[in-house]
CSV table of C-alpha atoms and ligand atoms in Angstrom, one decimal:
chain,number,residue,atom,x,y,z
A,1,MET,CA,-37.8,-24.8,101.1
A,2,ASN,CA,-40.2,-27.7,101.9
A,3,THR,CA,-38.8,-29.7,99.0
A,4,ILE,CA,-35.3,-29.2,100.4
A,5,HIS,CA,-36.4,-30.4,103.9
A,6,ARG,CA,-37.9,-33.5,102.5
A,7,HIS,CA,-35.0,-34.2,100.2
A,8,SER,CA,-32.3,-33.9,102.8
A,9,GLY,CA,-34.3,-35.8,105.3
A,10,GLN,CA,-34.7,-38.7,102.9
A,11,SER,CA,-31.3,-38.9,101.4
A,12,GLN,CA,-29.5,-38.7,104.8
A,13,GLY,CA,-31.6,-41.1,106.9
A,14,GLY,CA,-31.1,-41.0,110.7
A,15,HIS,CA,-30.9,-37.2,110.8
A,16,PRO,CA,-32.9,-35.2,113.3
A,17,PRO,CA,-36.5,-34.2,112.5
A,18,HIS,CA,-37.2,-32.1,109.4
A,19,GLY,CA,-37.1,-28.6,110.9
A,20,LYS,CA,-33.7,-29.0,112.4
A,21,SER,CA,-32.3,-30.9,109.5
A,22,GLY,CA,-33.4,-28.0,107.2
A,23,ALA,CA,-31.7,-25.5,109.4
A,24,ALA,CA,-28.6,-27.6,109.5
A,25,ALA,CA,-28.7,-28.0,105.7
A,26,ARG,CA,-29.0,-24.2,105.3
A,27,GLU,CA,-26.2,-23.7,107.8
A,28,ARG,CA,-24.0,-26.2,105.9
A,29,LEU,CA,-24.8,-24.5,102.6
A,30,ARG,CA,-24.0,-21.0,104.1
A,31,ARG,CA,-20.7,-22.3,105.5
A,32,ASN,CA,-19.7,-24.0,102.3
A,33,LEU,CA,-20.4,-20.9,100.3
A,34,GLY,CA,-18.4,-19.0,102.8
A,35,TYR,CA,-15.4,-21.4,102.4
A,36,GLY,CA,-15.7,-21.1,98.6
A,37,VAL,CA,-15.6,-17.3,98.7
A,38,MET,CA,-12.7,-17.4,101.2
A,39,ALA,CA,-10.8,-19.9,99.1
A,40,GLY,CA,-11.3,-17.7,96.0
A,41,LEU,CA,-10.1,-14.7,97.9
A,42,GLY,CA,-7.2,-16.6,99.4
A,43,VAL,CA,-6.0,-17.6,96.0
A,44,THR,CA,-6.2,-14.0,94.8
A,45,LEU,CA,-4.3,-12.7,97.8
A,46,LEU,CA,-1.7,-15.4,97.7
A,47,SER,CA,-1.0,-14.9,94.0
A,48,GLY,CA,-0.7,-11.2,94.9
A,49,CYS,CA,2.0,-11.9,97.5
A,50,GLY,CA,4.0,-14.2,95.2
A,51,SER,CA,4.4,-11.8,92.3
A,52,ARG,CA,6.4,-8.7,92.5
A,53,GLN,CA,4.6,-7.0,89.7
A,54,LEU,CA,1.0,-6.3,88.8
A,55,ILE,CA,0.0,-7.9,85.6
A,56,SER,CA,-3.3,-6.9,84.0
A,57,MET,CA,-5.2,-7.6,80.8
A,58,GLY,CA,-7.3,-4.6,81.8
A,59,ASP,CA,-4.4,-2.3,81.2
A,60,LEU,CA,-6.0,0.3,78.9
A,61,ALA,CA,-2.6,1.8,78.0
A,62,SER,CA,-2.6,-0.9,75.3
A,63,GLY,CA,-4.7,-0.4,72.2
A,64,PHE,CA,-5.1,-4.2,72.0
A,65,ASN,CA,-6.6,-4.3,75.5
A,66,ARG,CA,-8.8,-1.2,74.8
A,67,GLU,CA,-10.3,-3.0,71.8
A,68,VAL,CA,-10.9,-6.2,73.7
A,69,ALA,CA,-12.4,-4.2,76.6
A,70,PHE,CA,-14.8,-2.4,74.2
A,71,MET,CA,-15.9,-5.6,72.8
A,72,SER,CA,-16.3,-7.2,76.3
A,73,ILE,CA,-18.6,-4.4,77.4
A,74,PHE,CA,-21.2,-5.5,74.8
A,75,ALA,CA,-20.7,-9.2,75.6
A,76,ILE,CA,-21.0,-8.5,79.3
A,77,VAL,CA,-24.1,-6.3,78.9
A,78,MET,CA,-25.8,-9.0,76.7
A,79,SER,CA,-24.8,-11.7,79.2
A,80,VAL,CA,-26.3,-9.8,82.1
A,81,ILE,CA,-29.6,-9.2,80.3
A,82,ILE,CA,-29.8,-12.9,79.3
A,83,PHE,CA,-28.9,-14.0,82.9
A,84,VAL,CA,-31.6,-11.7,84.4
A,85,ALA,CA,-34.2,-12.8,81.9
A,86,VAL,CA,-33.5,-16.5,82.3
A,87,SER,CA,-33.3,-16.3,86.1
A,88,TYR,CA,-36.6,-14.4,86.2
A,89,ALA,CA,-38.3,-17.0,84.0
A,90,LEU,CA,-36.9,-19.8,86.1
A,91,PHE,CA,-37.8,-18.4,89.5
A,92,TYR,CA,-41.2,-17.3,88.2
A,93,THR,CA,-42.0,-20.8,86.9
A,94,VAL,CA,-40.6,-22.6,90.0
A,95,ASN,CA,-42.6,-20.4,92.3
A,96,LYS,CA,-45.8,-20.4,90.3
A,97,PHE,CA,-46.0,-24.2,89.9
A,98,ARG,CA,-44.5,-25.4,93.1
A,99,ASP,CA,-46.3,-28.6,94.2
A,100,ASP,CA,-47.5,-27.5,97.6
A,101,LYS,CA,-49.7,-24.9,95.9
A,102,ASN,CA,-51.7,-27.8,94.5
A,103,THR,CA,-52.1,-26.0,91.2
A,104,ALA,CA,-53.3,-27.8,88.1
A,105,PRO,CA,-50.6,-28.9,85.6
A,106,PRO,CA,-49.5,-25.8,83.6
A,107,ALA,CA,-50.8,-25.3,80.1
A,108,GLN,CA,-48.9,-27.5,77.6
A,109,PHE,CA,-47.7,-26.0,74.4
A,110,HIS,CA,-46.0,-28.8,72.5
A,111,GLY,CA,-46.1,-28.1,68.8
A,112,ASN,CA,-46.4,-24.3,69.3
A,113,ASN,CA,-44.6,-23.2,66.2
A,114,ARG,CA,-44.4,-19.5,67.0
A,115,LEU,CA,-42.7,-20.2,70.3
A,116,GLU,CA,-40.3,-22.7,68.8
A,117,VAL,CA,-39.3,-20.2,66.1
A,118,ILE,CA,-38.7,-17.5,68.7
A,119,LEU,CA,-36.6,-19.8,70.9
A,120,VAL,CA,-34.4,-20.6,67.9
A,121,VAL,CA,-34.2,-17.2,66.3
A,122,VAL,CA,-33.4,-15.2,69.4
A,123,PRO,CA,-30.4,-17.2,70.4
A,124,VAL,CA,-29.2,-17.2,66.8
A,125,ILE,CA,-29.4,-13.4,66.8
A,126,ILE,CA,-27.4,-13.3,70.1
A,127,VAL,CA,-24.7,-15.6,68.9
A,128,MET,CA,-24.5,-13.7,65.6
A,129,ALA,CA,-24.1,-10.4,67.3
A,130,LEU,CA,-21.3,-11.8,69.5
A,131,ALA,CA,-19.6,-13.3,66.3
A,132,VAL,CA,-19.8,-10.0,64.5
A,133,LEU,CA,-18.3,-8.2,67.4
A,134,THR,CA,-15.5,-10.8,67.7
A,135,VAL,CA,-14.7,-10.8,63.9
A,136,ARG,CA,-14.8,-7.0,63.9
A,137,SER,CA,-12.2,-6.9,66.7
A,138,MET,CA,-10.0,-9.5,64.9
A,139,ALA,CA,-10.2,-7.6,61.7
A,140,ILE,CA,-8.9,-4.5,63.6
A,141,LEU,CA,-6.2,-6.3,65.6
A,142,ASN,CA,-4.8,-9.0,63.3
A,143,PRO,CA,-3.5,-7.2,60.2
A,144,VAL,CA,0.2,-6.3,60.5
A,145,PRO,CA,0.6,-2.5,59.9
A,146,ASP,CA,3.2,-1.5,57.3
A,147,GLN,CA,5.1,0.6,59.9
A,148,ALA,CA,5.1,-2.0,62.6
A,149,SER,CA,8.4,-2.9,64.3
A,150,LYS,CA,9.2,-6.6,64.0
A,151,ILE,CA,10.4,-8.9,66.7
A,152,ASP,CA,10.9,-12.6,66.4
A,153,VAL,CA,10.0,-14.6,69.5
A,154,LEU,CA,11.5,-18.0,70.0
A,155,ALA,CA,10.3,-20.1,73.0
A,156,ARG,CA,12.4,-23.0,74.3
A,157,GLN,CA,12.4,-25.2,77.4
A,158,PHE,CA,12.6,-23.0,79.5
A,159,TRP,CA,13.6,-19.6,78.1
A,160,TRP,CA,12.9,-17.0,75.4
A,161,ASN,CA,14.9,-15.3,72.7
A,162,PHE,CA,13.8,-12.0,71.2
A,163,SER,CA,15.5,-11.1,68.0
A,164,TYR,CA,15.1,-8.1,65.6
A,165,PRO,CA,14.9,-9.4,62.0
A,166,GLU,CA,15.3,-5.9,60.6
A,167,VAL,CA,18.5,-5.1,62.6
A,168,LYS,CA,21.6,-6.9,61.3
A,169,ALA,CA,24.4,-6.6,63.8
A,170,ASP,CA,27.6,-5.1,62.4
A,171,ALA,CA,29.4,-8.1,63.9
A,172,GLY,CA,27.0,-10.6,62.1
A,173,GLY,CA,23.7,-12.2,63.0
A,174,ASN,CA,20.5,-10.4,64.1
A,175,VAL,CA,20.4,-8.4,67.3
A,176,THR,CA,19.0,-10.8,69.9
A,177,ASN,CA,18.3,-10.6,73.6
A,178,GLY,CA,17.4,-13.5,75.9
A,179,ASN,CA,14.4,-13.2,78.2
A,180,GLU,CA,14.1,-9.4,78.1
A,181,MET,CA,12.1,-8.0,75.2
A,182,ILE,CA,12.6,-4.4,74.3
A,183,MET,CA,9.9,-2.7,72.3
A,184,PRO,CA,8.9,0.8,71.3
A,185,THR,CA,5.8,2.5,72.8
A,186,LYS,CA,2.8,4.0,71.0
A,187,GLN,CA,3.0,1.7,67.9
A,188,SER,CA,2.0,-1.7,66.9
A,189,VAL,CA,4.8,-4.2,67.3
A,190,ALA,CA,4.5,-7.3,65.1
A,191,LEU,CA,5.7,-10.4,66.8
A,192,THR,CA,6.4,-13.6,64.9
A,193,ILE,CA,6.2,-16.4,67.5
A,194,THR,CA,7.5,-19.9,67.3
A,195,SER,CA,8.9,-22.7,69.5
A,196,GLY,CA,12.1,-24.8,69.2
A,197,ASP,CA,10.6,-27.8,71.1
A,198,VAL,CA,7.2,-28.2,72.6
A,199,ILE,CA,4.2,-25.9,72.7
A,200,HIS,CA,4.6,-22.8,74.8
A,201,GLY,CA,2.4,-19.7,75.3
A,202,PHE,CA,3.4,-16.1,74.9
A,203,TRP,CA,1.4,-13.8,77.2
A,204,ALA,CA,2.4,-10.4,78.6
A,205,PRO,CA,-1.1,-9.3,79.5
A,206,ASN,CA,-0.4,-5.5,79.7
A,207,ILE,CA,0.6,-5.3,76.0
A,208,GLY,CA,-2.0,-7.6,74.5
A,209,GLY,CA,-3.5,-11.0,74.3
A,210,GLN,CA,-2.0,-14.5,74.4
A,211,ARG,CA,-0.6,-16.5,71.5
A,212,ALA,CA,0.6,-20.1,71.4
A,213,ALA,CA,4.2,-20.7,70.4
A,214,MET,CA,4.1,-23.8,68.2
A,215,PRO,CA,7.1,-25.8,66.9
A,216,ALA,CA,7.6,-25.5,63.1
A,217,THR,CA,4.9,-22.9,62.9
A,218,LEU,CA,5.2,-19.1,62.7
A,219,LYS,CA,2.4,-17.2,64.3
A,220,THR,CA,2.0,-13.4,64.0
A,221,TRP,CA,0.7,-11.3,66.8
A,222,ASN,CA,0.4,-7.5,67.2
A,223,VAL,CA,1.0,-6.0,70.6
A,224,ASP,CA,1.3,-2.3,71.7
A,225,ILE,CA,1.5,-0.1,74.8
A,226,ASP,CA,1.5,3.7,75.3
A,227,ARG,CA,3.3,3.8,78.6
A,228,ALA,CA,7.1,3.4,78.8
A,229,ALA,CA,7.7,0.8,81.6
A,230,VAL,CA,8.8,-2.7,82.4
A,231,TYR,CA,6.0,-5.4,82.2
A,232,GLN,CA,5.8,-9.0,83.1
A,233,GLY,CA,5.4,-11.9,80.6
A,234,ASN,CA,4.9,-15.6,81.3
A,235,CYS,CA,4.7,-18.9,79.5
A,236,THR,CA,1.0,-19.9,79.6
A,237,GLN,CA,1.2,-23.5,78.2
A,238,LEU,CA,2.2,-26.3,80.5
A,239,CYS,CA,5.5,-27.2,78.8
A,240,GLY,CA,7.5,-29.2,81.4
A,241,ALA,CA,9.2,-29.1,84.7
A,242,SER,CA,10.1,-25.4,84.7
A,243,HIS,CA,6.9,-24.1,83.0
A,244,ALA,CA,6.5,-21.8,86.0
A,245,ASN,CA,10.1,-20.6,85.6
A,246,MET,CA,9.7,-19.5,82.0
A,247,ARG,CA,9.1,-15.8,82.4
A,248,TYR,CA,10.3,-12.7,80.6
A,249,LYS,CA,10.3,-9.0,80.9
A,250,VAL,CA,8.8,-6.6,78.3
A,251,ILE,CA,10.6,-3.3,78.4
A,252,ALA,CA,8.7,-0.6,76.5
A,253,LEU,CA,10.7,2.5,75.6
A,254,ASP,CA,9.8,5.8,74.0
A,255,GLN,CA,10.8,5.9,70.3
A,256,ALA,CA,14.0,7.9,70.9
A,257,ARG,CA,15.3,5.5,73.6
A,258,TYR,CA,14.2,2.5,71.6
A,259,ASN,CA,16.2,3.8,68.6
A,260,SER,CA,19.2,4.4,70.7
A,261,PHE,CA,19.0,0.9,72.1
A,262,LEU,CA,18.7,-0.6,68.5
A,263,ALA,CA,21.6,1.5,67.3
A,264,ALA,CA,23.9,0.5,70.1
A,265,ALA,CA,22.8,-3.1,69.9
A,266,LYS,CA,23.6,-3.1,66.2
A,267,ALA,CA,27.1,-1.7,66.7
A,268,TYR,CA,27.7,-3.8,69.8
A,269,ARG,CA,30.7,-6.1,70.0
A,270,ALA,CA,31.5,-7.9,73.2
A,271,PRO,CA,34.3,-6.2,75.0
A,272,GLU,CA,37.7,-8.0,74.9
A,273,PRO,CA,38.9,-8.7,78.4
A,274,ALA,CA,42.3,-7.4,79.5
A,275,ALA,CA,45.1,-10.0,79.4
A,276,ASP,CA,45.6,-12.1,82.5
A,277,SER,CA,42.4,-10.8,84.2
A,278,ALA,CA,39.7,-13.0,85.8
A,279,GLU,CA,37.5,-11.9,82.9
A,280,ALA,CA,40.1,-13.2,80.4
A,281,ARG,CA,40.3,-16.6,82.2
A,282,GLY,CA,36.5,-16.7,82.2
A,283,TYR,CA,36.4,-15.9,78.5
A,284,ALA,CA,38.8,-18.8,77.7
A,285,ILE,CA,36.6,-21.2,79.7
A,286,PHE,CA,33.4,-19.8,78.0
A,287,MET,CA,34.9,-20.4,74.6
A,288,GLN,CA,36.7,-23.7,75.1
A,289,GLY,CA,35.4,-25.3,78.3
A,290,LYS,CA,38.0,-27.3,80.2
A,291,PRO,CA,38.4,-30.6,78.2
A,292,ALA,CA,40.8,-32.1,80.9
A,293,THR,CA,37.9,-32.3,83.4
A,294,GLY,CA,35.1,-32.7,80.9
A,295,ALA,CA,33.7,-29.2,81.4
A,296,LEU,CA,31.8,-28.3,78.2
A,297,ALA,CA,32.3,-24.9,76.4
A,298,CYS,CA,29.5,-22.4,77.1
A,299,ALA,CA,29.9,-21.2,73.5
A,300,ALA,CA,28.5,-24.5,72.2
A,301,CYS,CA,25.1,-23.4,73.3
A,302,HIS,CA,25.2,-19.6,73.7
A,303,ARG,CA,25.8,-16.7,71.3
A,304,ILE,CA,27.7,-13.6,72.2
A,305,GLN,CA,27.6,-11.0,69.5
A,306,GLY,CA,31.1,-10.0,68.3
A,307,THR,CA,32.7,-13.2,69.4
A,308,THR,CA,33.0,-16.7,67.9
A,309,ALA,CA,30.3,-17.9,70.3
A,310,ALA,CA,27.3,-18.7,68.1
A,311,GLY,CA,25.4,-21.5,69.9
A,312,VAL,CA,21.7,-21.4,69.6
A,313,ALA,CA,20.7,-24.2,72.1
A,314,GLY,CA,20.6,-21.7,74.9
A,315,PRO,CA,19.5,-18.1,75.3
A,316,ASP,CA,21.6,-15.3,73.7
A,317,LEU,CA,24.0,-13.8,76.2
A,318,SER,CA,25.2,-10.8,74.2
A,319,PHE,CA,23.9,-8.2,76.7
A,320,PHE,CA,24.0,-10.4,79.8
A,321,GLY,CA,25.6,-7.8,81.9
A,322,THR,CA,22.8,-5.3,81.1
A,323,ARG,CA,20.1,-7.8,82.0
A,324,ARG,CA,18.5,-7.9,85.4
A,325,THR,CA,16.9,-11.3,85.3
A,326,LEU,CA,18.5,-14.8,85.5
A,327,GLY,CA,17.1,-18.2,84.7
A,328,ALA,CA,14.3,-16.8,82.5
A,329,GLY,CA,13.0,-14.6,85.3
A,330,MET,CA,13.5,-17.0,88.2
A,331,TRP,CA,15.6,-14.3,89.9
A,332,GLU,CA,15.4,-10.6,89.5
A,333,PHE,CA,18.1,-8.1,90.5
A,334,MET,CA,16.4,-4.7,90.4
A,335,GLU,CA,19.0,-2.8,92.3
A,336,GLU,CA,21.1,-0.3,90.5
A,337,GLU,CA,24.2,-2.4,91.1
A,338,HIS,CA,22.3,-5.6,90.1
A,339,TRP,CA,25.1,-8.1,89.2
A,340,GLU,CA,27.5,-6.6,91.7
A,341,THR,CA,25.3,-7.3,94.7
A,342,PRO,CA,26.4,-10.3,96.9
A,343,ARG,CA,23.0,-11.9,96.4
A,344,ALA,CA,23.3,-11.8,92.6
A,345,LYS,CA,26.9,-13.1,92.7
A,346,GLU,CA,25.9,-16.0,94.9
A,347,ILE,CA,23.0,-17.0,92.7
A,348,LEU,CA,24.9,-16.6,89.5
A,349,HIS,CA,27.7,-18.8,90.9
A,350,ALA,CA,25.2,-21.5,91.9
A,351,TRP,CA,23.5,-21.1,88.4
A,352,ILE,CA,26.7,-21.8,86.5
A,353,LYS,CA,27.8,-24.5,88.9
A,354,HIS,CA,24.7,-26.7,88.6
A,355,SER,CA,21.9,-25.1,86.8
A,356,PRO,CA,19.8,-28.3,86.6
A,357,TYR,CA,19.7,-28.4,90.4
A,358,VAL,CA,18.4,-24.8,90.8
A,359,LYS,CA,16.0,-24.9,87.9
A,360,PRO,CA,14.2,-28.2,87.3
A,361,GLY,CA,14.5,-29.4,83.7
A,362,SER,CA,17.3,-26.9,82.8
A,363,LEU,CA,19.3,-28.4,79.9
A,364,MET,CA,22.5,-26.7,81.0
A,365,PRO,CA,25.3,-29.1,82.1
A,366,THR,CA,26.6,-29.2,85.6
A,367,TYR,CA,30.1,-28.0,86.3
A,368,ASP,CA,30.5,-29.6,89.8
A,369,GLY,CA,30.9,-33.1,88.5
A,370,SER,CA,27.3,-34.1,89.6
A,371,GLU,CA,24.9,-36.0,87.3
A,372,TYR,CA,22.3,-34.3,85.2
A,373,THR,CA,19.9,-35.4,82.5
A,374,ALA,CA,20.8,-34.8,78.9
A,375,ASN,CA,18.6,-36.1,76.1
A,376,GLY,CA,16.9,-38.4,78.6
A,377,LYS,CA,20.2,-39.9,79.8
A,378,GLN,CA,22.0,-39.4,83.1
A,379,VAL,CA,25.3,-37.8,82.3
A,380,LYS,CA,28.1,-36.8,84.6
A,381,GLY,CA,29.0,-33.1,84.4
A,382,GLY,CA,32.5,-31.7,84.0
A,383,VAL,CA,34.3,-29.9,86.7
A,384,LEU,CA,35.2,-26.2,87.2
A,385,THR,CA,36.7,-24.9,90.4
A,386,ASP,CA,34.8,-22.2,92.3
A,387,GLU,CA,37.4,-19.8,91.2
A,388,GLU,CA,36.9,-20.7,87.6
A,389,ILE,CA,33.1,-20.4,87.9
A,390,ASP,CA,33.6,-16.9,89.3
A,391,ASP,CA,35.9,-16.1,86.4
A,392,VAL,CA,33.1,-17.1,83.9
A,393,ALA,CA,30.7,-15.0,86.0
A,394,ALA,CA,33.1,-12.0,85.9
A,395,TYR,CA,33.3,-12.3,82.1
A,396,LEU,CA,29.5,-12.5,81.7
A,397,ARG,CA,29.2,-9.3,83.8
A,398,THR,CA,31.3,-7.4,81.3
A,399,LEU,CA,28.8,-8.0,78.5
A,400,LYS,CA,27.0,-4.7,78.7
A,401,LEU,CA,25.4,-2.2,76.3
A,402,PRO,CA,26.7,1.3,76.6
A,403,GLU,CA,25.0,3.3,79.4
A,404,GLU,CA,22.9,5.5,77.0
A,405,ALA,CA,21.4,2.3,75.6
A,406,ASN,CA,20.8,0.6,78.9
A,407,TYR,CA,17.1,0.0,78.7
A,408,TRP,CA,16.7,-0.5,82.5
A,409,ASN,CA,17.9,3.0,83.3
A,410,ASP,CA,15.0,5.0,84.8
A,411,THR,CA,12.4,2.7,83.3
A,412,PRO,CA,9.7,2.2,86.0
A,413,VAL,CA,8.7,-1.3,86.7
A,414,TYR,CA,5.0,-1.2,86.2
A,415,GLY,CA,2.8,-2.1,89.2
A,416,SER,CA,5.6,-2.9,91.5
A,417,SER,CA,4.8,-1.5,94.9
A,418,ASP,CA,7.2,-0.7,97.6
A,419,ALA,CA,5.5,-3.3,99.7
A,420,ALA,CA,6.1,-5.9,97.1
A,421,GLN,CA,9.7,-4.8,96.7
A,422,ASN,CA,10.2,-5.0,100.5
A,423,ALA,CA,8.6,-8.3,100.7
A,424,SER,CA,10.9,-9.8,98.1
A,425,ALA,CA,13.9,-8.2,99.7
A,426,GLN,CA,12.8,-9.8,102.9
A,427,ILE,CA,12.4,-13.2,101.3
A,428,ALA,CA,15.9,-12.8,99.8
A,429,LYS,CA,17.4,-12.1,103.2
A,430,THR,CA,15.6,-14.7,105.3
A,431,SER,CA,15.8,-17.7,103.0
A,432,SER,CA,18.6,-19.4,101.2
A,433,PRO,CA,18.0,-18.4,97.6
A,434,VAL,CA,19.2,-21.6,96.0
A,435,PRO,CA,19.9,-25.0,97.3
A,436,GLY,CA,23.6,-25.9,97.2
A,437,GLY,CA,24.7,-22.3,96.6
A,438,LYS,CA,28.4,-21.5,97.3
B,1,CUA,CU1,6.9,-22.9,78.2
B,1,CUA,CU2,5.2,-23.3,79.8
């Protein structure tokens, strides 16, 4: 500690005598370390409060995660051994040759060939062992099994489409769902991941590792999970204003339920609204917009299976009424009556009315006549009345899969505690959910 005394005394002239300065330095170090630990803990706790669901790459219900954990054990054990050995050598040397012991200079061994060979060969062996382990895991995880179910993942600013290349819908096109990925349990699922604009990152930690979504590039990635449940996914590549609002749900179903989802989704045609109903008026606006007030048609950007709406600039809305998330996971409605709750109705209304104001960077037009940014230019939105907006919402709520294919029914949300649910319900009650809502 003598060296520290001297050092702090010299570098911060004008301090009290050495003894006290040393104690102060120690105290400062202790306090700073304490703050560091507290800050680290605080971040952990805060992130726990913010999310409603536990996400974990240590979820061993996934074969992918099991393989990575197995590999990690070797890597961690080797790292610990190296850390202990290096620390021991360091402290031994520092202690043995500290200057206040007035020892003679240590023996010099420049040009000691044997030592130099050892210092090169040992690290090479360590790195090679890690490389072999890594390549072994990659060889196990990367090949696409013949029997794998296939899902195409498209990332856009700021949402996801999940489509099933092997399932052609009877009404045309591939079965596709926006922001909610349904997959079978207990088998490898081969994802083909791409992006329609900038680089995004696909990461649902419970089902496997992370993969970049690159424009004009198809990347394959195998994921799997044994447990039927709902998991959380996120975009992990900073991609713009709503990077943090680019989430999705992974809903893993047992094979039988997965098959019944696919069968129903294949046969699905959007229901035709009854004449003169609110839904019928909403359907008309969805398809044609309202040219008189400049309100653009929703169908230009969104697809609804079984209708003429075939837009691809926005997420697929075919099963919108079955979904329980809005704005790519910005809002969740986990209640049984999800879209029928007052909160959901209020938020959906605000969403249609002026999506760019409730989700930064959203490319959807406004429908309240306010300005929004399109292709880098300020544009004035068209106008729909509040009643017309509610009509569109009413139509969207009818876009439901049959109940036996409703993938949310009885599927537990993994890692969502009552405490977290209550907290989020409390937040919903005590704060205005969206600025400028109805
Ligand atoms: Cu997409 Cu971050």
